């Protein structure tokens, strides 16, 4: 539940500052946060299902949630790549990327703490699903690092198009997450994070 609530707050802040500052990478990071909320709802449902019946298999709600989440990631990729090309074509660069630095640093700290806590809970409950979710959270750290580097370097050196490169980095991870969602939807396994 904490993950869901945190991602809503992170998403709102990232979308707002990304739009206000003209930072595509930060805006895309915010959109990804809302997709992670969808994913979190599916994971919460899975945990409750396993708690009720440890030997149950993935149900229709989980498969639908995974497909919707995967489609959302692919839509984000298309939007980020298209807008990045457009921004490069029109020579658009953000006014500032300072908010991206702040959001990414907070995200790295929170996600690292979540990995530690999820791992501890997963081991205590002997839950492979929760342990796998902890591993999946690492992708959020990688995306935060991409945002931190693109925002930090742009804020200091004002290298043109660096924000666009950051959004393409986010696209790479979003594409991988979308593909994994569709793989999970086809499988009866509760996890398959790579």
XYZ file of N, CA, C and O in Angstrom:
776
model
N 0.836 -1.201 0.000
C 0.000 0.000 0.000
C 0.874 1.255 0.000
O 0.542 2.241 -0.645
N 1.980 1.185 0.743
C 2.881 2.334 0.767
C 3.392 2.647 -0.636
O 3.461 3.808 -1.037
N 3.757 1.584 -1.377
C 4.270 1.774 -2.734
C 3.245 2.485 -3.612
O 3.593 3.389 -4.379
N 1.990 2.087 -3.490
C 0.926 2.696 -4.291
C 0.771 4.169 -3.935
O 0.759 5.041 -4.815
N 0.684 4.462 -2.645
C 0.505 5.850 -2.193
C 1.713 6.703 -2.569
O 1.573 7.827 -3.068
N 2.916 6.162 -2.374
C 4.131 6.908 -2.727
C 4.152 7.236 -4.223
O 4.464 8.360 -4.617
N 3.836 6.239 -5.065
C 3.874 6.469 -6.512
C 2.845 7.499 -6.960
O 3.092 8.237 -7.920
N 1.712 7.568 -6.286
C 0.730 8.617 -6.621
C 1.329 9.991 -6.341
O 1.283 10.892 -7.178
N 1.925 10.156 -5.153
C 2.549 11.441 -4.808
C 3.697 11.785 -5.738
O 3.811 12.926 -6.213
N 4.554 10.803 -6.023
C 5.680 11.019 -6.920
C 5.190 11.378 -8.320
O 5.742 12.265 -8.982
N 4.132 10.703 -8.757
C 3.582 10.966 -10.085
C 3.033 12.373 -10.212
O 3.295 13.066 -11.197
N 2.275 12.814 -9.207
C 1.691 14.158 -9.239
C 2.803 15.209 -9.285
O 2.780 16.132 -10.110
N 3.795 15.074 -8.394
C 4.893 16.048 -8.349
C 5.673 16.051 -9.654
O 5.997 17.123 -10.198
N 5.975 14.873 -10.179
C 6.776 14.779 -11.406
C 6.039 15.335 -12.618
O 6.637 16.047 -13.433
N 4.757 15.013 -12.744
C 3.991 15.552 -13.868
C 3.894 17.069 -13.788
O 4.061 17.769 -14.794
N 3.627 17.585 -12.583
C 3.483 19.032 -12.413
C 4.783 19.758 -12.771
O 4.786 20.666 -13.611
N 5.885 19.358 -12.135
C 7.153 20.056 -12.381
C 7.694 19.765 -13.776
O 8.326 20.623 -14.389
N 7.448 18.558 -14.283
C 7.872 18.252 -15.644
C 7.188 19.146 -16.654
O 7.813 19.664 -17.581
N 5.887 19.373 -16.464
C 5.139 20.254 -17.358
C 5.575 21.711 -17.180
O 5.829 22.417 -18.167
N 5.655 22.164 -15.931
C 6.014 23.562 -15.657
C 7.417 23.910 -16.151
O 7.643 24.999 -16.666
N 8.364 22.972 -15.976
C 9.755 23.249 -16.339
C 10.082 22.848 -17.776
O 11.172 23.129 -18.258
N 9.149 22.178 -18.438
C 9.389 21.739 -19.810
C 10.339 20.557 -19.895
O 11.024 20.378 -20.902
N 10.383 19.728 -18.838
C 11.281 18.572 -18.803
C 10.520 17.307 -19.186
O 9.717 16.799 -18.404
N 10.793 16.790 -20.375
C 10.144 15.572 -20.846
C 10.537 14.380 -19.979
O 9.705 13.534 -19.667
N 11.801 14.291 -19.570
C 12.250 13.166 -18.750
C 11.485 13.131 -17.426
O 11.026 12.069 -17.002
N 11.335 14.272 -16.779
C 10.619 14.307 -15.506
C 9.131 14.009 -15.720
O 8.519 13.283 -14.937
N 8.552 14.548 -16.776
C 7.146 14.286 -17.074
C 6.930 12.786 -17.333
O 5.997 12.180 -16.824
N 7.829 12.190 -18.126
C 7.734 10.759 -18.398
C 7.917 9.921 -17.145
O 7.253 8.894 -16.965
N 8.796 10.364 -16.270
C 9.014 9.679 -14.995
C 7.722 9.705 -14.177
O 7.357 8.707 -13.550
N 7.015 10.823 -14.212
C 5.739 10.936 -13.501
C 4.683 10.020 -14.086
O 3.933 9.368 -13.356
N 4.628 9.949 -15.415
C 3.670 9.044 -16.056
C 3.988 7.600 -15.681
O 3.081 6.809 -15.392
N 5.272 7.262 -15.637
C 5.673 5.919 -15.218
C 5.220 5.630 -13.788
O 4.808 4.512 -13.477
N 5.258 6.620 -12.926
C 4.826 6.428 -11.538
C 3.359 6.008 -11.477
O 2.988 5.149 -10.671
N 2.531 6.599 -12.321
C 1.115 6.225 -12.335
C 0.911 4.818 -12.905
O 0.029 4.089 -12.465
N 1.743 4.431 -13.861
C 1.672 3.059 -14.368
C 2.083 2.089 -13.265
O 1.501 1.011 -13.114
N 3.069 2.488 -12.456
C 3.491 1.649 -11.324
C 2.363 1.501 -10.300
O 2.296 0.497 -9.593
N 1.480 2.491 -10.209
C 0.313 2.372 -9.324
C -0.575 1.231 -9.815
O -1.038 0.402 -9.022
N -0.813 1.171 -11.139
C -1.595 0.064 -11.714
C -0.938 -1.276 -11.384
O -1.603 -2.226 -10.972
N 0.363 -1.330 -11.568
C 1.108 -2.548 -11.272
C 0.988 -2.907 -9.795
O 0.793 -4.070 -9.438
N 1.089 -1.903 -8.935
C 0.989 -2.116 -7.492
C -0.365 -2.678 -7.080
O -0.454 -3.517 -6.181
N -1.422 -2.230 -7.748
C -2.758 -2.760 -7.452
C -2.839 -4.241 -7.821
O -3.415 -5.044 -7.080
N -2.255 -4.591 -8.949
C -2.227 -5.999 -9.351
C -1.421 -6.845 -8.378
O -1.821 -7.962 -8.032
N -0.296 -6.302 -7.901
C 0.539 -7.034 -6.946
C -0.193 -7.182 -5.614
O -0.155 -8.253 -4.989
N -0.879 -6.139 -5.178
C -1.646 -6.223 -3.925
C -2.710 -7.310 -4.041
O -2.905 -8.113 -3.113
N -3.386 -7.367 -5.186
C -4.388 -8.416 -5.414
C -3.743 -9.801 -5.370
O -4.282 -10.733 -4.771
N -2.557 -9.926 -6.000
C -1.851 -11.204 -6.017
C -1.482 -11.653 -4.606
O -1.670 -12.811 -4.239
N -0.963 -10.726 -3.810
C -0.569 -11.060 -2.435
C -1.781 -11.525 -1.634
O -1.715 -12.527 -0.903
N -2.914 -10.849 -1.786
C -4.130 -11.266 -1.078
C -4.612 -12.636 -1.550
O -5.046 -13.472 -0.747
N -4.518 -12.882 -2.867
C -4.917 -14.196 -3.403
C -4.038 -15.292 -2.827
O -4.532 -16.330 -2.367
N -2.732 -15.076 -2.810
C -1.797 -16.078 -2.291
C -2.008 -16.286 -0.789
O -1.920 -17.397 -0.294
N -2.319 -15.188 -0.096
C -2.570 -15.288 1.341
C -3.792 -16.170 1.617
O -3.784 -16.995 2.531
N -4.835 -16.024 0.807
C -6.054 -16.826 0.983
C -5.836 -18.281 0.561
O -6.342 -19.199 1.187
N -5.103 -18.458 -0.548
C -4.878 -19.803 -1.067
C -3.478 -19.865 -1.682
O -3.295 -19.497 -2.846
N -2.486 -20.331 -0.914
C -1.097 -20.319 -1.378
C -0.849 -21.090 -2.675
O 0.108 -20.825 -3.369
N -1.715 -22.029 -3.027
C -1.495 -22.849 -4.226
C -2.365 -22.409 -5.406
O -2.440 -23.112 -6.417
N -3.013 -21.247 -5.283
C -3.866 -20.762 -6.366
C -3.018 -20.227 -7.513
O -1.846 -19.894 -7.341
N -3.632 -20.161 -8.692
C -2.928 -19.622 -9.862
C -3.488 -18.235 -10.187
O -4.539 -17.840 -9.698
N -2.776 -17.539 -11.028
C -3.133 -16.188 -11.438
C -4.568 -16.160 -11.955
O -4.966 -17.001 -12.754
N -5.351 -15.176 -11.495
C -6.751 -15.094 -11.919
C -6.931 -14.053 -13.025
O -5.980 -13.389 -13.443
N -8.169 -13.923 -13.491
C -8.465 -13.005 -14.607
C -8.161 -11.553 -14.270
O -7.706 -10.792 -15.136
N -8.418 -11.141 -13.008
C -8.132 -9.761 -12.611
C -6.646 -9.458 -12.778
O -6.267 -8.427 -13.331
N -5.800 -10.371 -12.295
C -4.351 -10.165 -12.396
C -3.890 -10.131 -13.843
O -3.068 -9.292 -14.219
N -4.414 -11.040 -14.662
C -4.019 -11.063 -16.077
C -4.455 -9.776 -16.790
O -3.694 -9.207 -17.572
N -5.663 -9.318 -16.486
C -6.141 -8.058 -17.086
C -5.299 -6.886 -16.609
O -4.930 -6.009 -17.404
N -4.982 -6.851 -15.312
C -4.158 -5.763 -14.768
C -2.785 -5.755 -15.431
O -2.257 -4.692 -15.776
N -2.214 -6.936 -15.647
C -0.904 -7.026 -16.301
C -0.974 -6.548 -17.750
O -0.082 -5.832 -18.216
N -2.028 -6.927 -18.460
C -2.161 -6.488 -19.857
C -2.348 -4.968 -19.949
O -1.760 -4.310 -20.809
N -3.183 -4.424 -19.074
C -3.407 -2.969 -19.064
C -2.111 -2.247 -18.713
O -1.753 -1.241 -19.338
N -1.379 -2.773 -17.725
C -0.109 -2.170 -17.331
C 0.895 -2.244 -18.485
O 1.575 -1.261 -18.794
N 0.978 -3.401 -19.136
C 1.893 -3.553 -20.277
C 1.548 -2.598 -21.412
O 2.436 -1.951 -21.985
N 0.262 -2.496 -21.738
C -0.176 -1.563 -22.778
C 0.170 -0.125 -22.381
O 0.614 0.670 -23.218
N 0.003 0.212 -21.101
C 0.320 1.568 -20.620
C 1.805 1.864 -20.770
O 2.192 2.969 -21.175
N 2.656 0.875 -20.465
C 4.099 1.073 -20.647
C 4.427 1.292 -22.113
O 5.215 2.187 -22.454
N 3.842 0.506 -23.006
C 4.108 0.675 -24.438
C 3.610 2.034 -24.943
O 4.254 2.662 -25.778
N 2.481 2.479 -24.421
C 1.965 3.805 -24.790
C 2.916 4.897 -24.315
O 3.180 5.862 -25.046
N 3.445 4.735 -23.103
C 4.422 5.698 -22.579
C 5.656 5.736 -23.476
O 6.162 6.819 -23.795
N 6.144 4.570 -23.878
C 7.317 4.512 -24.756
C 7.047 5.285 -26.044
O 7.863 6.115 -26.472
N 5.901 5.034 -26.665
C 5.561 5.725 -27.920
C 5.504 7.235 -27.706
O 6.034 8.002 -28.519
N 4.887 7.663 -26.598
C 4.788 9.092 -26.310
C 6.141 9.733 -26.049
O 6.429 10.833 -26.550
N 6.990 9.058 -25.288
C 8.313 9.616 -24.976
C 9.200 9.693 -26.217
O 9.867 10.706 -26.441
N 9.200 8.633 -27.022
C 10.042 8.639 -28.216
C 9.563 9.698 -29.206
O 10.366 10.487 -29.727
N 8.256 9.755 -29.434
C 7.702 10.740 -30.375
C 7.974 12.162 -29.898
O 8.426 13.012 -30.685
N 7.728 12.431 -28.624
C 7.935 13.787 -28.102
C 9.414 14.143 -28.069
O 9.789 15.292 -28.317
N 10.272 13.163 -27.788
C 11.710 13.410 -27.804
C 12.184 13.818 -29.198
O 12.978 14.754 -29.350
N 11.680 13.119 -30.208
C 12.028 13.480 -31.596
C 11.510 14.878 -31.920
O 12.234 15.705 -32.493
N 10.276 15.158 -31.526
C 9.698 16.481 -31.771
C 10.503 17.570 -31.051
O 10.797 18.621 -31.634
N 10.854 17.331 -29.783
C 11.625 18.323 -29.026
C 12.996 18.571 -29.652
O 13.486 19.701 -29.659
N 13.609 17.524 -30.177
C 14.900 17.691 -30.848
C 14.715 18.494 -32.131
O 15.492 19.412 -32.425
N 13.660 18.177 -32.867
C 13.373 18.878 -34.131
C 13.129 20.366 -33.906
O 13.565 21.201 -34.697
N 12.439 20.695 -32.804
C 12.088 22.099 -32.528
C 13.088 22.794 -31.605
O 12.849 23.927 -31.185
N 14.171 22.128 -31.293
C 15.206 22.674 -30.399
C 14.665 23.028 -29.009
O 15.111 23.992 -28.394
N 13.719 22.236 -28.527
C 13.162 22.482 -27.193
C 14.077 21.888 -26.129
O 14.506 20.746 -26.220
N 14.371 22.683 -25.124
C 15.102 22.235 -23.949
C 14.390 22.772 -22.716
O 13.756 23.832 -22.764
N 14.474 22.047 -21.597
C 13.774 22.511 -20.391
C 14.357 23.812 -19.861
O 15.536 24.113 -20.069
N 13.500 24.566 -19.157
C 13.987 25.789 -18.501
C 14.930 25.436 -17.367
O 15.941 26.079 -17.165
N 14.556 24.404 -16.621
C 15.384 23.907 -15.517
C 15.064 22.442 -15.300
O 13.976 21.977 -15.669
N 16.007 21.713 -14.728
C 15.776 20.309 -14.397
C 16.037 20.067 -12.910
O 16.230 18.936 -12.483
N 16.023 21.142 -12.138
C 16.311 21.021 -10.704
C 15.307 20.107 -10.001
O 15.690 19.294 -9.149
N 14.026 20.219 -10.346
C 13.014 19.356 -9.720
C 13.288 17.886 -10.036
O 13.063 17.012 -9.187
N 13.803 17.601 -11.216
C 14.155 16.227 -11.575
C 15.242 15.665 -10.680
O 15.231 14.482 -10.337
N 16.181 16.517 -10.307
C 17.242 16.094 -9.388
C 16.644 15.721 -8.039
O 16.937 14.652 -7.486
N 15.792 16.593 -7.512
C 15.173 16.357 -6.202
C 14.318 15.097 -6.220
O 14.437 14.229 -5.348
N 13.441 14.983 -7.227
C 12.542 13.824 -7.317
C 13.347 12.534 -7.436
O 13.045 11.536 -6.770
N 14.392 12.530 -8.254
C 15.160 11.298 -8.466
C 15.930 10.887 -7.212
O 15.998 9.694 -6.891
N 16.485 11.835 -6.490
C 17.214 11.502 -5.252
C 16.256 10.909 -4.216
O 16.552 9.885 -3.584
N 15.092 11.532 -4.057
C 14.094 11.000 -3.119
C 13.658 9.606 -3.550
O 13.567 8.682 -2.733
N 13.423 9.439 -4.847
C 12.979 8.146 -5.369
C 14.026 7.059 -5.122
O 13.683 5.942 -4.719
N 15.283 7.361 -5.357
C 16.349 6.369 -5.129
C 16.358 5.935 -3.664
O 16.423 4.737 -3.361
N 16.254 6.888 -2.746
C 16.270 6.551 -1.317
C 15.054 5.712 -0.928
O 15.178 4.703 -0.227
N 13.866 6.127 -1.392
C 12.637 5.411 -1.037
C 12.633 4.014 -1.648
O 12.304 3.023 -0.971
N 13.014 3.902 -2.917
C 12.998 2.592 -3.572
C 14.035 1.648 -2.958
O 13.786 0.452 -2.822
N 15.180 2.174 -2.579
C 16.187 1.334 -1.926
C 15.634 0.800 -0.601
O 15.790 -0.386 -0.291
N 14.986 1.669 0.172
C 14.383 1.241 1.442
C 13.288 0.201 1.183
O 13.184 -0.794 1.925
N 12.493 0.387 0.129
C 11.443 -0.576 -0.202
C 12.021 -1.938 -0.582
O 11.472 -2.975 -0.204
N 13.115 -1.936 -1.319
C 13.756 -3.208 -1.672
C 14.170 -3.951 -0.400
O 13.928 -5.155 -0.261
N 14.789 -3.229 0.528
C 15.225 -3.856 1.784
C 14.025 -4.398 2.572
O 14.053 -5.527 3.060
N 12.971 -3.597 2.681
C 11.799 -4.013 3.451
C 11.060 -5.172 2.783
O 10.640 -6.123 3.447
N 10.878 -5.091 1.461
C 10.189 -6.170 0.742
C 10.984 -7.469 0.836
O 10.402 -8.551 0.982
N 12.298 -7.366 0.758
C 13.139 -8.551 0.875
C 13.000 -9.175 2.260
O 12.861 -10.397 2.397
N 13.000 -8.333 3.277
C 12.850 -8.832 4.649
C 11.488 -9.516 4.826
O 11.405 -10.622 5.368
N 10.424 -8.869 4.367
C 9.075 -9.442 4.488
C 8.980 -10.728 3.675
O 8.420 -11.727 4.138
N 9.521 -10.707 2.456
C 9.479 -11.894 1.607
C 10.181 -13.078 2.243
O 9.698 -14.212 2.179
N 11.325 -12.839 2.876
C 12.054 -13.919 3.551
C 11.287 -14.401 4.782
O 11.197 -15.605 5.024
N 10.742 -13.457 5.550
C 9.985 -13.836 6.750
C 8.750 -14.667 6.407
O 8.385 -15.579 7.147
N 8.086 -14.336 5.296
C 6.879 -15.057 4.888
C 7.184 -16.216 3.941
O 6.272 -16.916 3.519
N 8.468 -16.355 3.593
C 8.879 -17.363 2.612
C 8.057 -17.216 1.328
O 7.536 -18.178 0.772
N 7.931 -15.958 0.865
C 7.120 -15.638 -0.304
C 8.007 -15.283 -1.493
O 8.627 -14.218 -1.520
N 8.044 -16.189 -2.480
C 8.807 -15.917 -3.694
C 8.230 -14.729 -4.462
O 8.967 -13.980 -5.108
N 6.915 -14.543 -4.386
C 6.275 -13.431 -5.096
C 6.742 -12.083 -4.538
O 7.041 -11.158 -5.300
N 6.809 -11.966 -3.222
C 7.248 -10.695 -2.614
C 8.735 -10.487 -2.864
O 9.178 -9.363 -3.138
N 9.533 -11.554 -2.803
C 10.963 -11.434 -3.103
C 11.179 -10.993 -4.554
O 12.047 -10.164 -4.831
N 10.377 -11.525 -5.471
C 10.480 -11.128 -6.877
C 10.067 -9.669 -7.057
O 10.678 -8.934 -7.832
N 9.027 -9.237 -6.322
C 8.607 -7.840 -6.402
C 9.716 -6.915 -5.911
O 9.917 -5.833 -6.466
N 10.444 -7.353 -4.883
C 11.583 -6.559 -4.403
C 12.617 -6.400 -5.513
O 13.167 -5.305 -5.719
N 12.863 -7.480 -6.273
C 13.809 -7.402 -7.384
C 13.291 -6.485 -8.491
O 14.065 -5.753 -9.107
N 11.981 -6.538 -8.730
C 11.383 -5.666 -9.760
C 11.533 -4.191 -9.396
O 11.596 -3.334 -10.284
N 11.571 -3.892 -8.115
C 11.706 -2.505 -7.662
C 13.046 -1.913 -8.093
O 13.180 -0.700 -8.204
N 14.018 -2.773 -8.374
C 15.321 -2.276 -8.827
C 15.191 -1.472 -10.121
O 15.954 -0.535 -10.348
N 14.233 -1.831 -10.970
C 14.030 -1.092 -12.221
C 13.689 0.365 -11.914
O 14.130 1.276 -12.620
N 12.921 0.586 -10.846
C 12.577 1.958 -10.452
C 13.834 2.738 -10.070
O 13.939 3.929 -10.357
N 14.776 2.057 -9.430
C 16.045 2.720 -9.088
C 16.814 3.058 -10.359
O 17.358 4.158 -10.495
N 16.864 2.129 -11.308
C 17.575 2.402 -12.565
C 16.964 3.604 -13.287
O 17.693 4.460 -13.803
N 15.634 3.669 -13.306
C 14.971 4.799 -13.964
C 15.267 6.099 -13.216
O 15.461 7.153 -13.837
N 15.320 6.035 -11.894
C 15.638 7.222 -11.093
C 17.059 7.689 -11.367
O 17.326 8.894 -11.414
N 17.977 6.738 -11.563
C 19.368 7.093 -11.869
C 19.451 7.762 -13.235
O 20.170 8.754 -13.407
N 18.696 7.248 -14.212
C 18.657 7.890 -15.541
C 18.164 9.330 -15.400
O 18.758 10.263 -15.956
N 17.081 9.525 -14.632
C 16.550 10.869 -14.431
C 17.568 11.753 -13.708
O 17.764 12.913 -14.080
N 18.230 11.212 -12.689
C 19.220 11.989 -11.930
C 20.365 12.450 -12.828
O 20.740 13.623 -12.803
N 20.906 11.534 -13.633
C 22.020 11.913 -14.504
C 21.599 12.920 -15.569
O 22.285 13.918 -15.781
N 20.477 12.661 -16.242
C 20.069 13.601 -17.299
C 19.707 14.958 -16.713
O 20.085 15.999 -17.257
N 19.015 14.967 -15.580
C 18.628 16.243 -14.956
C 19.831 16.949 -14.355
O 19.987 18.165 -14.493
N 20.691 16.196 -13.662
C 21.855 16.796 -13.000
C 22.836 17.399 -13.981
O 23.279 18.544 -13.813
N 23.172 16.637 -15.012
C 24.136 17.142 -15.994
C 23.559 18.319 -16.768
O 24.245 19.320 -17.012
N 22.264 18.230 -17.115
C 21.653 19.362 -17.831
C 21.633 20.611 -16.953
O 21.952 21.713 -17.429
N 21.275 20.453 -15.697
C 21.186 21.610 -14.790
C 22.544 22.280 -14.619
O 22.630 23.509 -14.535
N 23.612 21.494 -14.603
C 24.962 22.057 -14.394
C 25.566 22.575 -15.690
O 26.096 23.690 -15.733
N 25.483 21.789 -16.757
C 26.201 22.125 -17.991
C 25.317 22.647 -19.120
O 25.834 23.142 -20.119
N 23.996 22.501 -18.981
C 23.037 22.939 -20.010
C 23.367 22.376 -21.395
O 23.301 23.078 -22.397
N 23.719 21.098 -21.431
C 23.991 20.427 -22.703
C 22.649 20.203 -23.407
O 21.753 19.570 -22.852
N 22.511 20.738 -24.625
C 21.227 20.592 -25.337
C 20.838 19.130 -25.540
O 21.699 18.270 -25.712
N 19.560 18.871 -25.507
C 18.955 17.575 -25.806
C 19.242 16.492 -24.768
O 18.855 15.346 -24.972
N 19.904 16.824 -23.685
C 20.183 15.819 -22.665
C 18.897 15.326 -22.010
O 18.774 14.150 -21.663
N 17.929 16.219 -21.873
C 16.631 15.820 -21.327
C 15.958 14.811 -22.253
O 15.350 13.842 -21.799
N 16.095 15.019 -23.561
C 15.538 14.074 -24.536
C 16.230 12.717 -24.430
O 15.577 11.674 -24.515
N 17.538 12.723 -24.239
C 18.260 11.462 -24.065
C 17.807 10.747 -22.795
O 17.669 9.520 -22.779
N 17.574 11.512 -21.738
C 17.063 10.931 -20.499
C 15.708 10.277 -20.723
O 15.438 9.184 -20.215
N 14.841 10.936 -21.502
C 13.522 10.353 -21.762
C 13.642 9.085 -22.609
O 12.868 8.145 -22.432
N 14.633 9.013 -23.486
C 14.853 7.790 -24.257
C 15.360 6.662 -23.361
O 15.012 5.492 -23.555
N 16.181 7.015 -22.358
C 16.611 6.023 -21.368
C 15.431 5.469 -20.593
O 15.326 4.262 -20.355
N 14.512 6.349 -20.208
C 13.298 5.903 -19.522
C 12.459 5.016 -20.436
O 11.846 4.044 -19.982
N 12.439 5.339 -21.727
C 11.694 4.533 -22.706
C 12.215 3.103 -22.754
O 11.436 2.151 -22.851
N 13.530 2.958 -22.694
C 14.139 1.625 -22.730
C 13.613 0.769 -21.576
O 13.183 -0.371 -21.778
N 13.655 1.313 -20.369
C 13.192 0.549 -19.208
C 11.683 0.329 -19.246
O 11.191 -0.729 -18.849
N 10.937 1.309 -19.728
C 9.483 1.161 -19.829
C 9.121 0.065 -20.825
O 8.189 -0.707 -20.597
N 9.858 -0.009 -21.928
C 9.614 -1.060 -22.910
C 9.844 -2.435 -22.290
O 9.038 -3.356 -22.456
N 10.954 -2.575 -21.556
C 11.256 -3.852 -20.906
C 10.169 -4.217 -19.896
O 9.754 -5.379 -19.814
N 9.706 -3.229 -19.133
C 8.653 -3.503 -18.152
C 7.354 -3.905 -18.840
O 6.647 -4.805 -18.374
N 7.024 -3.250 -19.936
C 5.823 -3.607 -20.682
C 5.889 -5.031 -21.200
O 4.925 -5.799 -21.086
N 7.031 -5.405 -21.747
C 7.215 -6.766 -22.256
C 7.070 -7.792 -21.125
O 6.416 -8.826 -21.294
N 7.652 -7.495 -19.969
C 7.541 -8.412 -18.828
C 6.097 -8.555 -18.363
O 5.681 -9.643 -17.955
N 5.329 -7.467 -18.417
C 3.915 -7.553 -18.028
C 3.162 -8.535 -18.914
O 2.380 -9.353 -18.427
N 3.399 -8.462 -20.221
C 2.716 -9.377 -21.133
C 3.199 -10.815 -20.935
O 2.407 -11.753 -21.035
N 4.485 -11.001 -20.620
C 5.001 -12.346 -20.328
C 4.341 -12.897 -19.064
O 3.957 -14.073 -19.019
N 4.205 -12.063 -18.041
C 3.570 -12.498 -16.794
C 2.103 -12.846 -17.024
O 1.584 -13.785 -16.426
N 1.427 -12.081 -17.878
C 0.004 -12.325 -18.139
C -0.206 -13.691 -18.786
O -1.222 -14.336 -18.558
N 0.761 -14.149 -19.588
C 0.640 -15.442 -20.270
C 1.021 -16.610 -19.350
O 0.635 -17.744 -19.614
N 1.782 -16.331 -18.310
C 2.321 -17.376 -17.450
C 1.447 -17.589 -16.215
O 0.732 -16.691 -15.788
N 1.524 -18.771 -15.628
C 0.858 -19.017 -14.360
C 1.756 -18.709 -13.178
O 1.330 -18.783 -12.030
N 3.014 -18.382 -13.453
C 3.931 -18.015 -12.375
C 3.508 -16.664 -11.824
O 2.997 -15.803 -12.546
N 3.779 -16.455 -10.543
C 3.436 -15.173 -9.922
C 4.480 -14.105 -10.181
O 4.281 -12.960 -9.848
N 5.626 -14.492 -10.742
C 6.666 -13.503 -10.987
C 7.567 -13.990 -12.104
O 7.700 -15.177 -12.315
N 8.150 -13.043 -12.813
C 9.179 -13.401 -13.800
C 10.043 -12.194 -14.091
O 10.447 -11.972 -15.217
N 10.318 -11.398 -13.064
C 11.196 -10.244 -13.260
C 12.587 -10.718 -13.624
O 13.077 -11.678 -13.067
N 13.201 -9.995 -14.541
C 14.553 -10.359 -14.981
C 15.542 -9.365 -14.431
O 15.265 -8.218 -14.316
